[in-house]
Short mmCIF file of C-alpha atoms and ligand atoms in Angstrom, two decimals:
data_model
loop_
_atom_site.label_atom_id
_atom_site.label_comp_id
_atom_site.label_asym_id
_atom_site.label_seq_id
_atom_site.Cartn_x
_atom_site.Cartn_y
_atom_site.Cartn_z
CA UNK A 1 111.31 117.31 91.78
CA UNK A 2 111.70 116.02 95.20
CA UNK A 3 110.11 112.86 94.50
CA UNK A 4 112.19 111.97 90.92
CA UNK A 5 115.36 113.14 93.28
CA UNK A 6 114.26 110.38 96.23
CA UNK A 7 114.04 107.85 93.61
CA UNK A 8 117.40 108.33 91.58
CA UNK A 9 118.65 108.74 95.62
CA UNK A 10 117.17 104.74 96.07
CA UNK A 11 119.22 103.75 92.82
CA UNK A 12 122.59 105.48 94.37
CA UNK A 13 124.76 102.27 95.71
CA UNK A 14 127.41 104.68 97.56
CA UNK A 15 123.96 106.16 99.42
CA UNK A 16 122.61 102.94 100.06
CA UNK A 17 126.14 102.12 101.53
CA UNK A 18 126.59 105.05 103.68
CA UNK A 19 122.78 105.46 105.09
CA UNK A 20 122.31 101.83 106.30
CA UNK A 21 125.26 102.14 108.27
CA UNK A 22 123.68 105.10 110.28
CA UNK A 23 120.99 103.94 112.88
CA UNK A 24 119.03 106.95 112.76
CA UNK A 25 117.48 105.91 108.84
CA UNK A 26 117.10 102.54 110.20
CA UNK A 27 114.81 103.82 112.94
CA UNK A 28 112.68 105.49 110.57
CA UNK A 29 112.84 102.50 108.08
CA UNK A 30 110.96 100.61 110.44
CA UNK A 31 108.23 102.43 110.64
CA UNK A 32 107.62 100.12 107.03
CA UNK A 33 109.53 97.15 107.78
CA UNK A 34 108.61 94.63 110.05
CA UNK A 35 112.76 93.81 111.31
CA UNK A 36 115.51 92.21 109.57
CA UNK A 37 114.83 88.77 109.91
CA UNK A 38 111.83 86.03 109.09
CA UNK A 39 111.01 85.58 112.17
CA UNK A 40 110.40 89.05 112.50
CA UNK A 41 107.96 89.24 109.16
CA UNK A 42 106.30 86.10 110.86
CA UNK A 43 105.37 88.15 113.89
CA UNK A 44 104.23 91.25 112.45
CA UNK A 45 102.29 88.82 110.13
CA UNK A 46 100.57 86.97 112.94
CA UNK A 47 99.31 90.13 114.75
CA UNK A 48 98.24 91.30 111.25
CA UNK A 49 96.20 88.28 111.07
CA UNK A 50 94.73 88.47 114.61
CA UNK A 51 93.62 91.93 113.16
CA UNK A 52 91.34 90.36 110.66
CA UNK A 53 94.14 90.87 107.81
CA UNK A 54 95.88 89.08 105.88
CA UNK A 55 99.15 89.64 104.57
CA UNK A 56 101.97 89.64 101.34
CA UNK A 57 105.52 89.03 102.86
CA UNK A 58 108.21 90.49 100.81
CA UNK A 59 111.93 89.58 101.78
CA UNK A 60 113.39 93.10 100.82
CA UNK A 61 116.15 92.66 98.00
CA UNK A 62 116.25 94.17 94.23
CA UNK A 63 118.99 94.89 91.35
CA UNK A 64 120.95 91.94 92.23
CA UNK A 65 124.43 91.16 90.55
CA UNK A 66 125.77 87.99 91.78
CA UNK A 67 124.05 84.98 90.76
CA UNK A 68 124.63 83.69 94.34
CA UNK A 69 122.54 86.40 96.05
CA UNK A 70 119.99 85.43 93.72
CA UNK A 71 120.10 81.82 95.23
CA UNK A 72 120.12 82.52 98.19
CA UNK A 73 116.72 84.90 98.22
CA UNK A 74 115.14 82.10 96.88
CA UNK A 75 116.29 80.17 99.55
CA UNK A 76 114.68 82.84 101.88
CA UNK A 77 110.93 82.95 100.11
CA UNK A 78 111.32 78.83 100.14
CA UNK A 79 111.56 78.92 103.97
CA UNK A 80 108.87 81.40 104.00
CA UNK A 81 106.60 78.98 102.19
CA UNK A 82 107.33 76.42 104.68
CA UNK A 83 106.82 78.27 107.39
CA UNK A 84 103.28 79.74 106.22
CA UNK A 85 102.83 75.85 105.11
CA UNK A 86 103.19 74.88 108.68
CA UNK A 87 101.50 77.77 110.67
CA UNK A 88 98.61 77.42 107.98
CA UNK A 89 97.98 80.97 108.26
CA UNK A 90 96.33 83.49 105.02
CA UNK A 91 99.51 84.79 103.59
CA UNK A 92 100.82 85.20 100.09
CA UNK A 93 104.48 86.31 98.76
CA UNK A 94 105.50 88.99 96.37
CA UNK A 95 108.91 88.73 94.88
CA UNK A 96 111.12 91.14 92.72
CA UNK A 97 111.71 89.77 89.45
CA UNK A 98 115.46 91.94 89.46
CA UNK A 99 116.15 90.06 93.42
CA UNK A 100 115.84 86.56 91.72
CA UNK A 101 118.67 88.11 88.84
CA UNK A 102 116.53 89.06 86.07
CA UNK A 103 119.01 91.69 85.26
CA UNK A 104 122.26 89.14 84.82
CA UNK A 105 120.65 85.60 83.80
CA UNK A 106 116.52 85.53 82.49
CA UNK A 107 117.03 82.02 82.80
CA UNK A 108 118.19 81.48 86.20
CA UNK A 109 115.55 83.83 87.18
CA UNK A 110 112.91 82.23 85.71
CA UNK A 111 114.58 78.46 87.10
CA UNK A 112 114.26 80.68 90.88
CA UNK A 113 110.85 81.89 90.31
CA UNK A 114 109.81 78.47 89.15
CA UNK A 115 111.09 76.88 92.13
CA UNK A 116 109.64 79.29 94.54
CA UNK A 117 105.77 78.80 92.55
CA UNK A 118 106.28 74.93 92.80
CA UNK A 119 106.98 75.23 96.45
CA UNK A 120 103.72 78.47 96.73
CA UNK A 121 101.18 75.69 94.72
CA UNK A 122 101.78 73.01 97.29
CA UNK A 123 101.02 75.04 99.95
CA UNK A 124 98.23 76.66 98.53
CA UNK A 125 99.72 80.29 98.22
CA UNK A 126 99.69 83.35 96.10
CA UNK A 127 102.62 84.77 94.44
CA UNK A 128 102.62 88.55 93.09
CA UNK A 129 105.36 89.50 91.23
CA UNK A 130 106.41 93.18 92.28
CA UNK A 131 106.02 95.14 89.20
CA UNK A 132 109.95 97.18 88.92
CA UNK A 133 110.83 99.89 86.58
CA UNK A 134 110.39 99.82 82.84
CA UNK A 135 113.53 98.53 81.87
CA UNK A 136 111.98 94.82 83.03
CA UNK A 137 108.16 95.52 82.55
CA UNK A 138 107.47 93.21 79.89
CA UNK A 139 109.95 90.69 81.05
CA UNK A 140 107.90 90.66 84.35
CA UNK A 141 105.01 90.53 82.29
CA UNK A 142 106.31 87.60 79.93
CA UNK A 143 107.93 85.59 83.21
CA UNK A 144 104.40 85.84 84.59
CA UNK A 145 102.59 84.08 81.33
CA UNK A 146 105.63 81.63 81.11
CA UNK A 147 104.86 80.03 84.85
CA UNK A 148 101.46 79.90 84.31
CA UNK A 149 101.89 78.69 80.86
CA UNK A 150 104.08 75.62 82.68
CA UNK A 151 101.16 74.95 84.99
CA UNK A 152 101.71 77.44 88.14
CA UNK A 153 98.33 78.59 88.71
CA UNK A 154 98.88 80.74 91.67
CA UNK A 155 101.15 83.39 90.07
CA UNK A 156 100.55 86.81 88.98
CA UNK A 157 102.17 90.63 89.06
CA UNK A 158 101.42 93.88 89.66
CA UNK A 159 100.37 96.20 87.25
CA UNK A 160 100.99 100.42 87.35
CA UNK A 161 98.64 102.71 86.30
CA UNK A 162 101.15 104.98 85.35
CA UNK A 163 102.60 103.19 82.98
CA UNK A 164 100.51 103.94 79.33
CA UNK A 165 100.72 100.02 78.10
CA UNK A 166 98.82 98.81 81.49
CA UNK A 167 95.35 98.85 80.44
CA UNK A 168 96.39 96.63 77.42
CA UNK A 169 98.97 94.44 80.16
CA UNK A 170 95.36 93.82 82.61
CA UNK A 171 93.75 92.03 79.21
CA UNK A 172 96.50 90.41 78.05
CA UNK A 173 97.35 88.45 81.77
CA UNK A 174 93.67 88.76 82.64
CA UNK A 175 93.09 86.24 79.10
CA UNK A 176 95.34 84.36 81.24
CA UNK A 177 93.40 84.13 84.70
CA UNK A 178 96.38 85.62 86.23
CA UNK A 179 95.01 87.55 89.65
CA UNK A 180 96.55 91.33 89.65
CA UNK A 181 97.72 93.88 91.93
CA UNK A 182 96.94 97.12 90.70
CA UNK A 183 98.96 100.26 91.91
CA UNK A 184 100.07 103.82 91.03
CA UNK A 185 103.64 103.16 90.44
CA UNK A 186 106.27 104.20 92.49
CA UNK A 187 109.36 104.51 89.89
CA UNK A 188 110.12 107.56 87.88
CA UNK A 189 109.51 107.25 84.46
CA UNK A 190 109.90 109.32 81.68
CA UNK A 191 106.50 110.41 79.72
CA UNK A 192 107.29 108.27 76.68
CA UNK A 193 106.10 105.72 78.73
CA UNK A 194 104.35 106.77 81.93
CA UNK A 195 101.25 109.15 82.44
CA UNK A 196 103.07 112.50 84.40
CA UNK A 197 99.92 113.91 86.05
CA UNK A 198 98.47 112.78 88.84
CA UNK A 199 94.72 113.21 87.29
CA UNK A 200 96.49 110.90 84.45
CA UNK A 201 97.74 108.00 86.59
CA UNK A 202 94.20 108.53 88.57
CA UNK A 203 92.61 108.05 85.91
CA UNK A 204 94.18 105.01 84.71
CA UNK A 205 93.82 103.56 87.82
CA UNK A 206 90.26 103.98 87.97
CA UNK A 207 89.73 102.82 84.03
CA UNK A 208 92.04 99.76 84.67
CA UNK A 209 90.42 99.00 87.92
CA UNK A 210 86.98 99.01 86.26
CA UNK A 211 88.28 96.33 84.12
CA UNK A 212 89.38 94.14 86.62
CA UNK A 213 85.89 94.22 88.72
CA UNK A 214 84.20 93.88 85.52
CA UNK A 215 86.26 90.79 83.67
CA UNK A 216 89.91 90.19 85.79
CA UNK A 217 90.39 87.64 88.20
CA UNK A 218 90.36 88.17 92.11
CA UNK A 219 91.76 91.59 91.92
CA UNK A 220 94.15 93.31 94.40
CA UNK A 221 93.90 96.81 94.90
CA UNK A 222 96.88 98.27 95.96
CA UNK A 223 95.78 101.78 97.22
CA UNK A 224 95.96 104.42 100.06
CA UNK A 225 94.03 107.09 97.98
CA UNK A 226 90.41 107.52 99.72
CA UNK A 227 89.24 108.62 96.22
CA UNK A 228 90.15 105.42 94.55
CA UNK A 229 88.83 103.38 97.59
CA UNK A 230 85.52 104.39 97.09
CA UNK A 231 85.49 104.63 93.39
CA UNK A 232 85.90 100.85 93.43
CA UNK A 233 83.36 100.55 96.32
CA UNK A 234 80.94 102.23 94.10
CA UNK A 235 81.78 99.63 91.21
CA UNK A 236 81.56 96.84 92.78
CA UNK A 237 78.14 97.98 94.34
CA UNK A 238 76.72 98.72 90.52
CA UNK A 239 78.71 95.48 89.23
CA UNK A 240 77.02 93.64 92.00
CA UNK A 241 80.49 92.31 92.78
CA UNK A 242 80.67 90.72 96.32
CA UNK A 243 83.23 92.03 98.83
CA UNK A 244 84.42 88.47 98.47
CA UNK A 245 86.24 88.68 94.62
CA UNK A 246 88.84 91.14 95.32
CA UNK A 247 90.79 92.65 98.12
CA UNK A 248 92.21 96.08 99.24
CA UNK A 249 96.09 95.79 99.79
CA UNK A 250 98.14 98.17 101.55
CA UNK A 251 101.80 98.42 102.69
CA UNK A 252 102.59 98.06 106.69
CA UNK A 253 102.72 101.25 108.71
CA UNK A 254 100.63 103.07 105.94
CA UNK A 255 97.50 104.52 107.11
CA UNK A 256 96.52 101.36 109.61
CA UNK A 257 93.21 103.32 110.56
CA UNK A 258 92.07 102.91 107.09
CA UNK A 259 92.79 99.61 106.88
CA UNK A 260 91.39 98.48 110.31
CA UNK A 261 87.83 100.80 108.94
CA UNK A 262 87.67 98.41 105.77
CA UNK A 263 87.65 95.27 107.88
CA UNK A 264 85.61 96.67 110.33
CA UNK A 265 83.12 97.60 106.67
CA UNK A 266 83.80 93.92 105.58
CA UNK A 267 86.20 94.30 102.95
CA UNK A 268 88.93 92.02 102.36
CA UNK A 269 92.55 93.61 103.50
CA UNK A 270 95.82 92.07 102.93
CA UNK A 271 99.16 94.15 104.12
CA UNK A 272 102.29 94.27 102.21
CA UNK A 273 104.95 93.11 104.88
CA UNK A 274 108.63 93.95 104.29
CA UNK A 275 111.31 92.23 106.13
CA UNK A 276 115.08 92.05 105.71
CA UNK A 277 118.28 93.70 106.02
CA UNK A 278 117.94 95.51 101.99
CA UNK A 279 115.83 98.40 103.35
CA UNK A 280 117.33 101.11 102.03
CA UNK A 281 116.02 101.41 98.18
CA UNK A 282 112.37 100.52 100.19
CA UNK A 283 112.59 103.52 102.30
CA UNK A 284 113.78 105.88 99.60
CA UNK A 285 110.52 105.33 97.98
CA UNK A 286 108.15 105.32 100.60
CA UNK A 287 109.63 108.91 101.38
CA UNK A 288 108.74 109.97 97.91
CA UNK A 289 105.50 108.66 97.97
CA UNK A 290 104.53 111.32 100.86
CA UNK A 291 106.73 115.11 101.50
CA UNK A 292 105.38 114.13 105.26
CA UNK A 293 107.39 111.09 105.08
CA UNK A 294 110.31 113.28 104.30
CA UNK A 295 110.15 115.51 106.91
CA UNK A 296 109.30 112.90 110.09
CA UNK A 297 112.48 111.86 108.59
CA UNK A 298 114.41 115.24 108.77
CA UNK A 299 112.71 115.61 112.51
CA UNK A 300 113.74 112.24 113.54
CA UNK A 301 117.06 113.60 112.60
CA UNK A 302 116.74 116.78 114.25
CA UNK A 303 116.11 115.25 117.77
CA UNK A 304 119.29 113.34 117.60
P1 FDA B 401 98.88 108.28 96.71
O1 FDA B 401 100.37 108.28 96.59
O2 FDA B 401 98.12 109.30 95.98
O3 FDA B 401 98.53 108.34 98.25
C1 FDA B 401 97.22 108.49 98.75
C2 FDA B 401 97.33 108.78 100.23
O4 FDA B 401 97.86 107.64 100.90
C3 FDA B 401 98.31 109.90 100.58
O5 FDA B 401 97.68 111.15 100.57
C4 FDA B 401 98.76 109.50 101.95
O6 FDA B 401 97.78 109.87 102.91
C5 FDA B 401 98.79 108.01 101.89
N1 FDA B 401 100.12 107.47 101.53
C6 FDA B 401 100.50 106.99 100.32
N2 FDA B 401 101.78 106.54 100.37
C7 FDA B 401 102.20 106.79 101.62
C8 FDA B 401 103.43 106.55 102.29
N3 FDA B 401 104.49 106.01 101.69
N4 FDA B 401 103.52 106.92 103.59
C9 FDA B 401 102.47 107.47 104.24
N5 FDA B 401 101.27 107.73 103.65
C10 FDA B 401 101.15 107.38 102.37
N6 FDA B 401 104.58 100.10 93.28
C11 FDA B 401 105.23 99.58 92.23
O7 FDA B 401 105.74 100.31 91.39
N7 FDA B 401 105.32 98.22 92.08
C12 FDA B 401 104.75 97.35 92.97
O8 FDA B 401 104.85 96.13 92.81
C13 FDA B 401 104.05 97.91 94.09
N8 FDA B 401 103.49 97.10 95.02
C14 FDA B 401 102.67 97.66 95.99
C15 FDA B 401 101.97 96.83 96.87
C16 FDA B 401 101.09 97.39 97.77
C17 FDA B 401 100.31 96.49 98.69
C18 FDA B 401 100.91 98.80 97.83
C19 FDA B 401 99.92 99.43 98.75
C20 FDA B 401 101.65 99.62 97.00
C21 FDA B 401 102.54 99.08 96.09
N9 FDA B 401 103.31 99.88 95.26
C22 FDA B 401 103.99 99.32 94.22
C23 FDA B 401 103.42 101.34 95.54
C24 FDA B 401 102.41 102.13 94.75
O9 FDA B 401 102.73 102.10 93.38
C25 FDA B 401 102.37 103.60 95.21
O10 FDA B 401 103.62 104.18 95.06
C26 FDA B 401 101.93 103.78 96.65
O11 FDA B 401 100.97 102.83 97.03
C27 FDA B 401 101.30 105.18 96.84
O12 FDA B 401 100.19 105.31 96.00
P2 FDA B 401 98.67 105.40 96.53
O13 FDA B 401 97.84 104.61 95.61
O14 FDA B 401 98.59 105.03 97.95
O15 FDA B 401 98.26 106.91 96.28
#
């Protein structure tokens, strides 16, 4: 209940509108984002780094309308490649599909993400897609064989084990070599298409992340859930997969005592890192993903 009404609140424009504007959410947001700006992803990436991780930077941004703001996101993740380029430090990307217009003009989207690949190959980095709601899916999906189809290499998506058609999405992009992120899901969706129960999505998870160890390429496990986390240590012990062919992924300010215990064990660890001024449909989520989330909120606004 409280989690579909956080989510339809991240969709709400007029919320969006009227909670950035209030400093108190934007305290809290940062508790997940590393600032506003570049520079500030850049920083929080480079003491990430120092940490033994390595990171994803996402420049925050989704649902766009205006072919313009498209443009100029793109803009944004091309500086971001140069500036990883430069600093020659382990970082990938991970862009939204509906931030580079999917939603108003495939094609411009795909000329965006195309551009932003070219630029990722040259510098030798990663790009993930960020998988969105259903309404885009297999678009994502489709964009995702497209670039690589055209040459890109270094592009792939997430996938969500929530959604029923994942298991058959891992085989179809894994045929491709494309390297996957595999996470819960963090969009409602209705049970036509999405596993409801958490033992369901679990489940998935676990089933689709058997896969990956067993036939997918490099895979990225995007994953807070201790259960999970050693589920796929276990695999990869009886697969005999080294700690070298995938990675553990979480997102900044989650649970950085887990993630400092993996390195410490010897397990790759890359951190999703958020920057930019579009927090608001970011936060929305995060606070459904945990009821404790929701209530260091209401406390934070308590002891204003
Ligand atoms: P689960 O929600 O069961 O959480 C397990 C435990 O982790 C909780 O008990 C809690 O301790 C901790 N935890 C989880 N979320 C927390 C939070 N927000 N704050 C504090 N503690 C928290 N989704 C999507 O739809 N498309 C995408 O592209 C991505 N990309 C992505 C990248 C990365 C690197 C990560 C880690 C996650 C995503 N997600 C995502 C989000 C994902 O789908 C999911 O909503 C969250 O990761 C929470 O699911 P868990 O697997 O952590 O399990």
């Amino acid at each position: 209940m409280l989690r579909s009404a956080l989510i339809k609140a991240s969709e709400s424009a007029a919320l969006r509108r009227a909670v950035t504007r209030w400093r108190l959410p934007r305290s809290v947001a940062m508790r997940f984002v590393a600032g506003d700006t570049l520079d500030d992803g850049l920083d929080t990436s480079r003491a990430l780094v120092r940490a033994g991780k390595t990171v994803t930077l996402d420049y925050l941004g989704e649902s766009v309308t205006d072919a313009d703001e498209a443009r100029a996101a793109a803009k944004v993740y091309l500086e971001a490649l140069g500036r990883i380029g430069q600093e020659g430090f382990d970082a990938g990307v991970s862009v939204k599909p509906t931030q580079m217009g999917l939603e108003i003009d495939r094609s411009l989207c795909s000329d965006l993400l195309g551009e932003i690949v070219d630029e990722a190959g040259q510098v030798g980095v990663h790009v993930t897609l960020d998988m969105e709601d259903s309404d885009v899916t297999e678009a994502t999906v489709a964009l995702v064989e497209e670039l690589r189809g055209a040459g890109h290499a270094e592009v792939g998506c997430a996938v969500q084990s929530y959604m029923r058609r994942t298991r058959a999405d891992i085989e179809r992009l894994s045929a491709s070599g494309a390297s996957l992120r595999l996470c819960k899901g963090a969009y409602a969706e209705p049970e036509s298409v999405a596993f409801q129960s958490r033992d369901d999505v679990d489940g998935s998870y676990a089933e689709c992340a058997d896969y990956l160890l067993a036939h997918g390429t490099y895979p990225r496990f995007a994953t807070h859930d201790d259960r999970l986390i050693d589920h796929i240590r276990n695999t990869a012990v009886r697969l005999e997969t080294s700690r070298a062919a995938f990675e553990f992924q979480m997102l900044y300010g989650v649970r950085p005592s887990l993630q400092d215990a993996l390195v410490r064990d010897g397990y790759r660890m890359r951190v999703y890192v958020p920057f930019g001024e579009q927090w608001y449909p970011y936060l929305m989520r995060r606070l459904a993903e945990r009821p404790a989330n929701v209530a260091f909120f209401l406390r934070a606004l308590r002891d204003t």
